[in-house]
Backbone as a printed PyTorch tensor [residue, N CA C, xyz], in Angstrom:
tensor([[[-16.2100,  -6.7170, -11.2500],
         [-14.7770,  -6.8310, -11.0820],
         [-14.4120,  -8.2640, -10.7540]],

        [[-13.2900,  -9.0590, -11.3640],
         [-12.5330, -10.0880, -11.0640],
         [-12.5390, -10.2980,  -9.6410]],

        [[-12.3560, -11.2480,  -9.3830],
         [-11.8890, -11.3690,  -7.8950],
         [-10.3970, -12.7120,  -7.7740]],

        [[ -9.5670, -12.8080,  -7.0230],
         [ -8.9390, -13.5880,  -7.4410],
         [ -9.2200, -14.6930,  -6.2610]],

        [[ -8.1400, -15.5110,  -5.8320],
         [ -7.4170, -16.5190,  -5.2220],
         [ -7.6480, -15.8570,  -3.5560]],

        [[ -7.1390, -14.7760,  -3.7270],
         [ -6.6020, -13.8910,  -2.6300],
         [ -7.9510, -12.8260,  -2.0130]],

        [[ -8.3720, -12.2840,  -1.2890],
         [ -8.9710, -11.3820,  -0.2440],
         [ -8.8820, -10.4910,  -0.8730]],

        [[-10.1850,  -9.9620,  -1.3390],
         [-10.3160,  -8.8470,  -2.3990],
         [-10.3580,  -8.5670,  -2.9750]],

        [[-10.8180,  -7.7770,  -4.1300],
         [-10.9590,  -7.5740,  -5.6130],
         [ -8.9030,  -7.4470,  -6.0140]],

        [[ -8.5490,  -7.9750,  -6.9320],
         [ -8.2250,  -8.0040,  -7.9580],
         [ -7.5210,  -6.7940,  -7.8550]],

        [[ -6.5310,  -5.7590,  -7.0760],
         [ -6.2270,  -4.5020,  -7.5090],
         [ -6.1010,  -3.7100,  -8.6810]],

        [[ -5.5790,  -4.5690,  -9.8130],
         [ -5.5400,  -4.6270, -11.3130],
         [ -6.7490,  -3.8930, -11.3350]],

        [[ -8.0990,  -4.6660, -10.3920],
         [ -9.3600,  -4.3870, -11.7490],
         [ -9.9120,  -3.0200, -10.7190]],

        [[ -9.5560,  -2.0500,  -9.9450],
         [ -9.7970,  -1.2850,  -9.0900],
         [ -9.5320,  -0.0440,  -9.9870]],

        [[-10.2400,   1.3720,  -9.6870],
         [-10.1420,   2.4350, -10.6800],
         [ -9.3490,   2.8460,  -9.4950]],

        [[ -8.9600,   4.1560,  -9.9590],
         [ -7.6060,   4.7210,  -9.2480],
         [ -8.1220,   5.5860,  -7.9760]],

        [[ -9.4850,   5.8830,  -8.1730],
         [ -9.9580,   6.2370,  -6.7350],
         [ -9.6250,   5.1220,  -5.7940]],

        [[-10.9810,   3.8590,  -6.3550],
         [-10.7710,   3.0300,  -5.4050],
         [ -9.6020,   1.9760,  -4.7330]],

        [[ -8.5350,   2.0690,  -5.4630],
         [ -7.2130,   1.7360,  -5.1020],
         [ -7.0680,   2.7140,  -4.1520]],

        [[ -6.3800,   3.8480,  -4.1850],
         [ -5.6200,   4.8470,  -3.3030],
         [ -7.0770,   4.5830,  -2.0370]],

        [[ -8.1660,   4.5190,  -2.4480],
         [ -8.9200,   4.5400,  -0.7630],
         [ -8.3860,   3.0120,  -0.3680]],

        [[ -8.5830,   1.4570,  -1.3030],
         [ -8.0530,   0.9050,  -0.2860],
         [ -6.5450,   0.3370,   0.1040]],

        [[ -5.7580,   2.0290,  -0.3780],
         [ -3.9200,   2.0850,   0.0450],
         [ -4.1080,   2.7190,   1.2700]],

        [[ -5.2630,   3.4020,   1.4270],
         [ -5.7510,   4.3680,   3.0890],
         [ -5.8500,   3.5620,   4.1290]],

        [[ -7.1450,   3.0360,   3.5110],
         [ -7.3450,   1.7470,   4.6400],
         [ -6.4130,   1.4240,   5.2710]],

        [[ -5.6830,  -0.0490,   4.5880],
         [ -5.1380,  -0.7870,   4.6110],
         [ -3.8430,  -0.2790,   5.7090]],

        [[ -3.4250,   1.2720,   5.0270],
         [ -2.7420,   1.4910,   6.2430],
         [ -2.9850,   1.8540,   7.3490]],

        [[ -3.7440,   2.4110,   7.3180],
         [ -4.6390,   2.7420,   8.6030],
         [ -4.6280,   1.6980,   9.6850]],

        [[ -5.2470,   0.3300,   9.2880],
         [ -5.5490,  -0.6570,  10.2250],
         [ -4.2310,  -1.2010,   9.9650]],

        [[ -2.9410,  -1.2200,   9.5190],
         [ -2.1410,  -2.4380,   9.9640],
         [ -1.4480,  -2.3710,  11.1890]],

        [[ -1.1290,  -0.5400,  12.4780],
         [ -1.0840,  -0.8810,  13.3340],
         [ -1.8540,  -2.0580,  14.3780]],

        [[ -2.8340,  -2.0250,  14.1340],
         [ -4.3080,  -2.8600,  14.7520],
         [ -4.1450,  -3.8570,  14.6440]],

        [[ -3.3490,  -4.5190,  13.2460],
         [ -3.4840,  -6.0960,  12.6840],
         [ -2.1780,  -6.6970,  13.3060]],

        [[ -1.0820,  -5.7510,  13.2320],
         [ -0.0280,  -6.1410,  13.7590],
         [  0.1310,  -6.1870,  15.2300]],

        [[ -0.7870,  -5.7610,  16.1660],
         [ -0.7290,  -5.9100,  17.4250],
         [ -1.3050,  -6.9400,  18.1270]],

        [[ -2.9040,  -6.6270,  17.4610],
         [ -4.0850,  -7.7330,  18.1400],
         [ -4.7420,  -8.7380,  16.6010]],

        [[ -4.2500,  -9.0010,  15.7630],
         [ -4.6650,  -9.7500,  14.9840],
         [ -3.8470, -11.2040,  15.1620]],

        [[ -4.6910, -12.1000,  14.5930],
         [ -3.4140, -13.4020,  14.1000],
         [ -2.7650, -13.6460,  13.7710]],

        [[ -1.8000, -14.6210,  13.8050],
         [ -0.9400, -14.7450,  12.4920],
         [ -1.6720, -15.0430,  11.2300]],

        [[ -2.8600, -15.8060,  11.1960],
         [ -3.2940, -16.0360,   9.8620],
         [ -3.7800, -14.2260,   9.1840]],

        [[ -4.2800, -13.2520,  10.3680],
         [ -4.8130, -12.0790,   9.8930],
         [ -3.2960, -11.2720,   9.3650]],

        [[ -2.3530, -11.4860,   9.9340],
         [ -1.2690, -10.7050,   9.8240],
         [ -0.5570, -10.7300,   8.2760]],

        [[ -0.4260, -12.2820,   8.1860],
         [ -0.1550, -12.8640,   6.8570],
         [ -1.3530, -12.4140,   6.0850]],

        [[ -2.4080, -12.3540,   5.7920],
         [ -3.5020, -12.1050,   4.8230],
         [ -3.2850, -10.4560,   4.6800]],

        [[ -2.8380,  -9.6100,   5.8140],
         [ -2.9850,  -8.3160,   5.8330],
         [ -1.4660,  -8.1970,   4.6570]],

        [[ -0.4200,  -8.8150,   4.7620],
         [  0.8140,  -8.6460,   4.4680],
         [  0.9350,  -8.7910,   3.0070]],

        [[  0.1820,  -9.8690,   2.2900],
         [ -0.1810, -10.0970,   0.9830],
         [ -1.4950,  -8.8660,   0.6750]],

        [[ -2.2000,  -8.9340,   1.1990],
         [ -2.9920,  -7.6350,   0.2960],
         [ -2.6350,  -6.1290,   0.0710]],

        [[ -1.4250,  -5.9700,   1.1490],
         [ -0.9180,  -4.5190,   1.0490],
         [  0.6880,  -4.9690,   0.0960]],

        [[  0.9440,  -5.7570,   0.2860],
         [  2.2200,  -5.6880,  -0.8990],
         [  1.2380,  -5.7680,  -2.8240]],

        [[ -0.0100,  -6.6650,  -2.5180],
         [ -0.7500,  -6.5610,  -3.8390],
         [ -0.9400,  -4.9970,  -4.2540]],

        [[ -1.8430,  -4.2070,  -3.1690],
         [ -1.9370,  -2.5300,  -3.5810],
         [ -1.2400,  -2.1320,  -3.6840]],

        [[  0.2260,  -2.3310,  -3.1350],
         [  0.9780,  -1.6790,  -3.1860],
         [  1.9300,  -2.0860,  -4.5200]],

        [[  2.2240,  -2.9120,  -4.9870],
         [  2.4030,  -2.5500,  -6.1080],
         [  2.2100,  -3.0440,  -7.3760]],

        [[  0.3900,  -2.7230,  -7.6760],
         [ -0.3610,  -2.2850,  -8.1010],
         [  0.1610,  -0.3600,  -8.1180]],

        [[ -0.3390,  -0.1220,  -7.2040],
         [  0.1280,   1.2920,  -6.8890],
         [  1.5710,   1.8200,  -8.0170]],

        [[  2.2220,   0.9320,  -7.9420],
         [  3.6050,   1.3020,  -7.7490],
         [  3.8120,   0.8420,  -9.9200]],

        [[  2.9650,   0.0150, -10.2900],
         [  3.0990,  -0.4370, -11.5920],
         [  2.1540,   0.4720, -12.1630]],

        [[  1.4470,   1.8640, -11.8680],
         [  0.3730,   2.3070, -12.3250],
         [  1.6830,   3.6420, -12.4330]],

        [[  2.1630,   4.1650, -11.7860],
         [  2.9910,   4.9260, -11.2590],
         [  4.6980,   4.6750, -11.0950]],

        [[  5.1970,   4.3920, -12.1840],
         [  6.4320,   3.7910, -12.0190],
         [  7.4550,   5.3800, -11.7740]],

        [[  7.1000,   6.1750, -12.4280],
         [  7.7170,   7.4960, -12.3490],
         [  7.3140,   8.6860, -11.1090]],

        [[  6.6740,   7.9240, -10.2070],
         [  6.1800,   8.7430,  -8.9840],
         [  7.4710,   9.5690,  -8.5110]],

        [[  6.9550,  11.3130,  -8.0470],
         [  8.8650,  11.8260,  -7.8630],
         [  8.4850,  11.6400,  -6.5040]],

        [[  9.5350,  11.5940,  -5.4630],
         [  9.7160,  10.9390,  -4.2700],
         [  9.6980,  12.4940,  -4.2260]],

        [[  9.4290,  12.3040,  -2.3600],
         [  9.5550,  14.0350,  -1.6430],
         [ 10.6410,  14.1080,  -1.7130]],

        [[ 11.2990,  15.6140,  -1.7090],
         [ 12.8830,  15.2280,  -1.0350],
         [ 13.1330,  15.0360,   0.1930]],

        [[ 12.4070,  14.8240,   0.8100],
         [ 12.5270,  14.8600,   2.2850],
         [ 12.9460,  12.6060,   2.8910]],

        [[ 12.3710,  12.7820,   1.1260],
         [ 12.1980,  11.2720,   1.2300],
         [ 13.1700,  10.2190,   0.7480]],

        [[ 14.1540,  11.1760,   0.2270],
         [ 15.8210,  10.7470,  -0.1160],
         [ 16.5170,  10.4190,   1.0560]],

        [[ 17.9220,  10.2470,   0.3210],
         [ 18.9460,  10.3540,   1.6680],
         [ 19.4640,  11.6500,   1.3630]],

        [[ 19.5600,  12.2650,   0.0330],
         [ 19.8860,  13.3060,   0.2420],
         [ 18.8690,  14.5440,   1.1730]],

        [[ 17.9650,  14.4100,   1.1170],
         [ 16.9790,  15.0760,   2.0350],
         [ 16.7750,  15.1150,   3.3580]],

        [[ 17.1210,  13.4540,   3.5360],
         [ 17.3450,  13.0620,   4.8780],
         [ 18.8160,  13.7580,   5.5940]],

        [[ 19.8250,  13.8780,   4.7930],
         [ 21.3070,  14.1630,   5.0610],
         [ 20.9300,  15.6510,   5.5680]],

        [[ 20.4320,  16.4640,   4.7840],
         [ 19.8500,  17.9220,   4.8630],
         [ 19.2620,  18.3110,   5.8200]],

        [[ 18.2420,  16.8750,   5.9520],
         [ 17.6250,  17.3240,   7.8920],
         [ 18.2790,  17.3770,   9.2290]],

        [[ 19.5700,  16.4060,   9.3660],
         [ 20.8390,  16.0310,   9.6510],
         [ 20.8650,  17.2800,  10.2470]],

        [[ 21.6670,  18.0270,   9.3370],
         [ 22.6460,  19.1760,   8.8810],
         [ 22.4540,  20.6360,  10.0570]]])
């Protein structure tokens, strides 16, 4: 696999398992990074999850949202 510029393989060149495990990760630890990490870790964490993420999001342009995950859904919980 490619590797680029940036911390990490290349999301592009990642199969769709190994993307979604490291969309897990990544969220997993960014409470952690955002508390007790650096600014240089914070910034490096901030670019590799906007990369998976959309990666993610260009693999999947038609993903259906929950409804829970609207505003109309949200309005409904309201209610």
């Amino acid at each position: 696999m490619k590797e680029t510029g940036r911390q990490g393989v290349d999301p592009a060149q990642l199969s769709e398992q190994d993307l979604l495990r490291e969309l897990e990760t990544i969220h997993r630890s960014r409470h952690d990074t955002l508390l007790y990490g650096s600014s240089a870790a914070l910034a490096a964490h901030d670019v590799r999850m906007a990369d998976l993420e959309a990666e993610y999001l260009r693999r999947h342009p038609d993903r259906p949202p929950a409804a829970g995950r609207t505003r109309e859904g949200a309005r409904a919980r309201e209610s």
